[in-house]
Amino acid sequence: MYLKRLEMLGFKSFASRTVLEFSSGITAVVGPNGAGKSNVADSMRWVLGEQSMRQLRGKKSEDIIFAGGYGKSSLGMAEVSLTLDNCTGWVSSPYSEICITRRTFRSGENEYLINKQKVRLKDVLLLLAQARIGHDSYTVVGQGLIDAALSLRAEERRGLFEDAAGIRPFQVQRADAENRLRHAVPLNSGSSLASYRKSCSHGMLCNGGVCTQLKNVLSMLNRNKYKRYGGWSNPCKLLKCKLTHYV
């Protein structure tokens, strides 16, 4: 899988629709200062689901929409489409190309599409997790990120290896399940999901203890049954011997 196409419309300095075609291998985007090279990287990060405006070098969501200039009026929306080549079947999908689109409006509304079909943000994140890419992974390496990676804490370093191991889809599904559980389970005002999970774990341990006790009781009953059988079997054998003797 590789990045095949990037389309930008109204994103930062790209007022008109701009299409960048990429081939497999290494591609370099060059240009003078102010040409928009950093905006290209920002558009990739944004379409991959980035929610932090600080990471996009902005303060509010409107900052990524073309504000006007160079004789052009401001626009009401920004749109970025990123097309991935999936001929190798890297992502479990019937399509040989996967196009992810994100739109934002000045009202703050966002839209997400996969191959021109409207989806939710978590659908996009799950798809990207299956492809082992995403805004919070090392797909886009910005300035200073290499130095930051060298000074990661233990848990952050573990996240790096988890991304490489491909377990991110399961983490996304777990987070989604916990979110649904948080809304489905009636919790007390002072409780939390963590305490609920702890109580569930404690309940499972208690159930396990009850099962162990029942097994012990069953084993004792079986032993008693065999003892009673042995106690009755000896007199029966003696009576059979006597009857045989008299006959």
CSV table of C-alpha atoms in Angstrom, one decimal:
chain,number,residue,atom,x,y,z
A,1,MET,CA,0.0,0.0,0.0
A,2,TYR,CA,1.2,3.5,-0.8
A,3,LEU,CA,-0.1,7.1,-1.1
A,4,LYS,CA,-1.4,7.5,-4.6
A,5,ARG,CA,-3.1,10.8,-4.8
A,6,LEU,CA,-3.8,13.9,-2.6
A,7,GLU,CA,-6.5,16.4,-3.5
A,8,MET,CA,-6.9,19.7,-1.6
A,9,LEU,CA,-9.7,22.3,-2.0
A,10,GLY,CA,-9.9,25.4,0.3
A,11,PHE,CA,-7.4,24.0,2.7
A,12,LYS,CA,-5.2,26.8,4.1
A,13,SER,CA,-3.4,28.3,1.1
A,14,PHE,CA,-4.9,26.0,-1.5
A,15,ALA,CA,-7.9,28.0,-2.7
A,16,SER,CA,-8.4,26.1,-5.9
A,17,ARG,CA,-8.5,22.3,-6.3
A,18,THR,CA,-4.9,21.1,-6.2
A,19,VAL,CA,-4.1,17.5,-7.1
A,20,LEU,CA,-0.8,15.8,-6.3
A,21,GLU,CA,0.0,12.4,-7.9
A,22,PHE,CA,2.4,10.0,-6.2
A,23,SER,CA,4.0,6.9,-7.5
A,24,SER,CA,5.5,4.0,-5.5
A,25,GLY,CA,8.9,4.8,-4.1
A,26,ILE,CA,10.2,8.1,-2.9
A,27,THR,CA,8.6,11.4,-4.0
A,28,ALA,CA,9.9,14.8,-3.0
A,29,VAL,CA,7.8,18.0,-2.8
A,30,VAL,CA,10.0,21.0,-3.3
A,31,GLY,CA,9.4,24.7,-3.6
A,32,PRO,CA,10.4,28.1,-2.2
A,33,ASN,CA,9.5,29.4,1.2
A,34,GLY,CA,5.8,30.1,1.5
A,35,ALA,CA,4.9,27.8,-1.4
A,36,GLY,CA,2.8,25.6,0.9
A,37,LYS,CA,5.0,22.5,1.5
A,38,SER,CA,4.1,22.4,5.2
A,39,ASN,CA,0.4,22.8,4.3
A,40,VAL,CA,0.7,19.6,2.2
A,41,ALA,CA,1.9,17.7,5.3
A,42,ASP,CA,-0.8,19.4,7.4
A,43,SER,CA,-3.5,18.3,4.9
A,44,MET,CA,-2.3,14.7,5.2
A,45,ARG,CA,-2.4,14.8,9.0
A,46,TRP,CA,-5.8,16.4,9.0
A,47,VAL,CA,-7.5,14.0,6.6
A,48,LEU,CA,-6.2,11.1,8.7
A,49,GLY,CA,-8.3,12.4,11.6
A,50,GLU,CA,-6.2,14.9,13.5
A,51,GLN,CA,-8.3,16.8,15.9
A,52,SER,CA,-5.7,19.0,17.6
A,53,MET,CA,-5.4,22.4,15.9
A,54,ARG,CA,-2.0,22.9,17.6
A,55,GLN,CA,-0.7,20.0,15.5
A,56,LEU,CA,-2.1,21.7,12.4
A,57,ARG,CA,-0.4,25.0,13.4
A,58,GLY,CA,-3.7,26.7,14.0
A,59,LYS,CA,-5.9,28.0,16.9
A,60,LYS,CA,-9.4,27.2,15.7
A,61,SER,CA,-11.0,25.0,13.1
A,62,GLU,CA,-11.7,28.0,10.8
A,63,ASP,CA,-7.9,28.6,10.5
A,64,ILE,CA,-7.6,25.7,8.0
A,65,ILE,CA,-10.2,27.1,5.6
A,66,PHE,CA,-8.9,29.5,2.9
A,67,ALA,CA,-9.4,33.0,4.3
A,68,GLY,CA,-9.0,34.9,1.0
A,69,GLY,CA,-6.1,36.7,-0.6
A,70,TYR,CA,-4.3,37.0,-3.9
A,71,GLY,CA,-7.5,38.4,-5.5
A,72,LYS,CA,-9.6,35.5,-4.3
A,73,SER,CA,-12.5,35.6,-1.8
A,74,SER,CA,-12.7,33.4,1.3
A,75,LEU,CA,-14.3,30.0,1.1
A,76,GLY,CA,-16.9,28.4,3.3
A,77,MET,CA,-15.4,25.0,3.5
A,78,ALA,CA,-12.2,23.0,3.2
A,79,GLU,CA,-11.9,19.5,1.7
A,80,VAL,CA,-9.0,17.0,1.5
A,81,SER,CA,-9.1,13.6,-0.2
A,82,LEU,CA,-6.3,11.1,0.3
A,83,THR,CA,-6.2,8.0,-2.0
A,84,LEU,CA,-4.4,4.9,-1.0
A,85,ASP,CA,-3.4,2.1,-3.5
A,86,ASN,CA,-4.7,-1.2,-2.1
A,87,CYS,CA,-3.9,-3.6,-5.0
A,88,THR,CA,-1.9,-5.8,-2.6
A,89,GLY,CA,-4.9,-6.2,-0.3
A,90,TRP,CA,-3.1,-4.7,2.7
A,91,VAL,CA,-6.4,-3.5,4.0
A,92,SER,CA,-9.3,-6.0,4.0
A,93,SER,CA,-11.5,-4.2,1.4
A,94,PRO,CA,-13.0,-5.2,-2.0
A,95,TYR,CA,-11.6,-1.9,-3.5
A,96,SER,CA,-8.2,-1.6,-5.1
A,97,GLU,CA,-8.2,2.1,-4.2
A,98,ILE,CA,-9.3,3.5,-0.9
A,99,CYS,CA,-10.2,7.2,-0.9
A,100,ILE,CA,-10.6,9.0,2.4
A,101,THR,CA,-12.2,12.4,2.4
A,102,ARG,CA,-12.7,15.0,5.1
A,103,ARG,CA,-14.7,18.2,4.9
A,104,THR,CA,-15.1,21.0,7.4
A,105,PHE,CA,-17.3,24.1,7.3
A,106,ARG,CA,-17.1,27.4,9.0
A,107,SER,CA,-20.0,26.3,11.2
A,108,GLY,CA,-17.7,23.7,12.7
A,109,GLU,CA,-19.4,20.7,11.1
A,110,ASN,CA,-17.2,17.9,9.8
A,111,GLU,CA,-17.9,15.2,7.3
A,112,TYR,CA,-16.0,12.0,6.6
A,113,LEU,CA,-16.3,9.8,3.6
A,114,ILE,CA,-14.7,6.5,2.4
A,115,ASN,CA,-14.9,6.0,-1.3
A,116,LYS,CA,-17.6,8.8,-1.5
A,117,GLN,CA,-19.8,7.1,1.2
A,118,LYS,CA,-20.5,9.1,4.4
A,119,VAL,CA,-19.1,7.4,7.5
A,120,ARG,CA,-18.2,8.2,11.1
A,121,LEU,CA,-14.9,9.4,12.3
A,122,LYS,CA,-14.4,6.1,14.2
A,123,ASP,CA,-14.9,4.2,10.9
A,124,VAL,CA,-12.1,6.1,9.4
A,125,LEU,CA,-9.9,5.5,12.4
A,126,LEU,CA,-10.6,1.8,12.4
A,127,LEU,CA,-9.7,1.6,8.7
A,128,LEU,CA,-6.5,3.5,9.2
A,129,ALA,CA,-5.7,1.3,12.2
A,130,GLN,CA,-6.0,-1.8,10.0
A,131,ALA,CA,-3.6,-0.1,7.5
A,132,ARG,CA,-1.3,0.7,10.5
A,133,ILE,CA,-1.4,4.4,9.7
A,134,GLY,CA,-3.1,7.4,11.3
A,135,HIS,CA,-2.7,10.9,12.6
A,136,ASP,CA,-1.3,9.7,16.0
A,137,SER,CA,1.1,7.2,14.5
A,138,TYR,CA,4.5,7.9,12.8
A,139,THR,CA,2.9,8.2,9.4
A,140,VAL,CA,3.6,11.9,9.3
A,141,VAL,CA,7.0,12.8,10.8
A,142,GLY,CA,7.2,16.5,11.5
A,143,GLN,CA,10.1,18.6,12.6
A,144,GLY,CA,11.6,17.6,15.9
A,145,LEU,CA,9.7,14.4,16.1
A,146,ILE,CA,12.8,12.3,15.8
A,147,ASP,CA,14.4,14.0,18.8
A,148,ALA,CA,11.1,13.5,20.7
A,149,ALA,CA,11.0,9.8,19.8
A,150,LEU,CA,14.4,9.3,21.3
A,151,SER,CA,13.3,10.7,24.6
A,152,LEU,CA,10.0,8.8,24.9
A,153,ARG,CA,8.8,7.5,28.2
A,154,ALA,CA,8.4,3.7,28.7
A,155,GLU,CA,4.6,3.7,28.1
A,156,GLU,CA,5.0,6.0,25.0
A,157,ARG,CA,7.7,3.7,23.7
A,158,ARG,CA,5.4,0.8,24.2
A,159,GLY,CA,2.8,2.6,22.0
A,160,LEU,CA,5.4,2.8,19.3
A,161,PHE,CA,5.9,-0.9,19.3
A,162,GLU,CA,2.1,-1.5,19.5
A,163,ASP,CA,1.7,0.5,16.3
A,164,ALA,CA,4.3,-1.6,14.6
A,165,ALA,CA,2.8,-4.8,15.8
A,166,GLY,CA,-0.6,-4.0,14.3
A,167,ILE,CA,-2.7,-4.2,17.5
A,168,ARG,CA,-4.2,-0.7,17.0
A,169,PRO,CA,-7.4,-2.0,15.5
A,170,PHE,CA,-8.1,-4.0,18.6
A,171,GLN,CA,-7.4,-0.9,20.8
A,172,VAL,CA,-9.9,1.1,18.7
A,173,GLN,CA,-12.5,-1.6,19.0
A,174,ARG,CA,-11.9,-1.9,22.8
A,175,ALA,CA,-12.2,1.9,23.2
A,176,ASP,CA,-15.5,1.8,21.2
A,177,ALA,CA,-16.8,-1.0,23.4
A,178,GLU,CA,-15.9,0.8,26.6
A,179,ASN,CA,-17.6,3.9,25.3
A,180,ARG,CA,-20.8,2.0,24.6
A,181,LEU,CA,-20.6,0.3,27.9
A,182,ARG,CA,-20.2,3.7,29.6
A,183,HIS,CA,-23.5,4.8,28.1
A,184,ALA,CA,-25.3,1.5,28.5
A,185,VAL,CA,-24.5,0.6,32.1
A,186,PRO,CA,-26.3,2.7,34.8
A,187,LEU,CA,-23.5,3.7,37.0
A,188,ASN,CA,-23.8,5.5,40.3
A,189,SER,CA,-23.0,9.2,40.5
A,190,GLY,CA,-19.7,8.5,42.3
A,191,SER,CA,-18.6,5.5,40.2
A,192,SER,CA,-16.6,5.3,37.0
A,193,LEU,CA,-16.0,2.9,34.2
A,194,ALA,CA,-12.7,1.8,35.8
A,195,SER,CA,-14.5,1.0,39.1
A,196,TYR,CA,-17.2,-0.9,37.2
A,197,ARG,CA,-14.6,-2.9,35.3
A,198,LYS,CA,-12.9,-3.6,38.6
A,199,SER,CA,-16.2,-4.8,40.2
A,200,CYS,CA,-16.8,-7.0,37.2
A,201,SER,CA,-13.3,-8.5,37.5
A,202,HIS,CA,-14.0,-9.1,41.2
A,203,GLY,CA,-17.3,-10.7,40.4
A,204,MET,CA,-15.6,-13.0,38.0
A,205,LEU,CA,-13.1,-14.0,40.6
A,206,CYS,CA,-15.9,-14.6,43.1
A,207,ASN,CA,-17.7,-16.7,40.6
A,208,GLY,CA,-14.5,-18.6,40.0
A,209,GLY,CA,-14.2,-19.2,43.8
A,210,VAL,CA,-17.8,-20.5,44.0
A,211,CYS,CA,-17.1,-22.9,41.1
A,212,THR,CA,-14.1,-24.2,43.0
A,213,GLN,CA,-16.1,-24.8,46.1
A,214,LEU,CA,-18.8,-26.6,44.2
A,215,LYS,CA,-16.2,-28.8,42.6
A,216,ASN,CA,-14.8,-29.7,46.0
A,217,VAL,CA,-18.3,-30.6,47.3
A,218,LEU,CA,-19.0,-32.7,44.2
A,219,SER,CA,-15.7,-34.6,44.7
A,220,MET,CA,-16.6,-35.2,48.4
A,221,LEU,CA,-20.0,-36.5,47.5
A,222,ASN,CA,-18.5,-38.8,44.9
A,223,ARG,CA,-16.1,-40.2,47.5
A,224,ASN,CA,-18.9,-40.8,49.9
A,225,LYS,CA,-20.9,-42.5,47.3
A,226,TYR,CA,-18.0,-44.9,46.5
A,227,LYS,CA,-17.5,-45.6,50.3
A,228,ARG,CA,-21.2,-46.4,50.7
A,229,TYR,CA,-21.1,-48.7,47.7
A,230,GLY,CA,-18.0,-50.4,49.1
A,231,GLY,CA,-19.8,-50.8,52.5
A,232,TRP,CA,-22.8,-52.5,50.9
A,233,SER,CA,-20.8,-54.6,48.4
A,234,ASN,CA,-18.9,-56.6,51.0
A,235,PRO,CA,-22.0,-58.0,52.8
A,236,CYS,CA,-23.5,-58.8,49.4
A,237,LYS,CA,-20.5,-60.8,48.4
A,238,LEU,CA,-20.6,-62.7,51.7
A,239,LEU,CA,-24.2,-63.6,51.2
A,240,LYS,CA,-23.6,-64.8,47.7
A,241,CYS,CA,-20.8,-67.0,49.0
A,242,LYS,CA,-23.0,-68.5,51.7
A,243,LEU,CA,-25.8,-69.2,49.2
A,244,THR,CA,-23.4,-70.9,46.9
A,245,HIS,CA,-22.1,-73.1,49.7
A,246,TYR,CA,-25.6,-74.2,50.8
A,247,VAL,CA,-26.7,-74.9,47.2
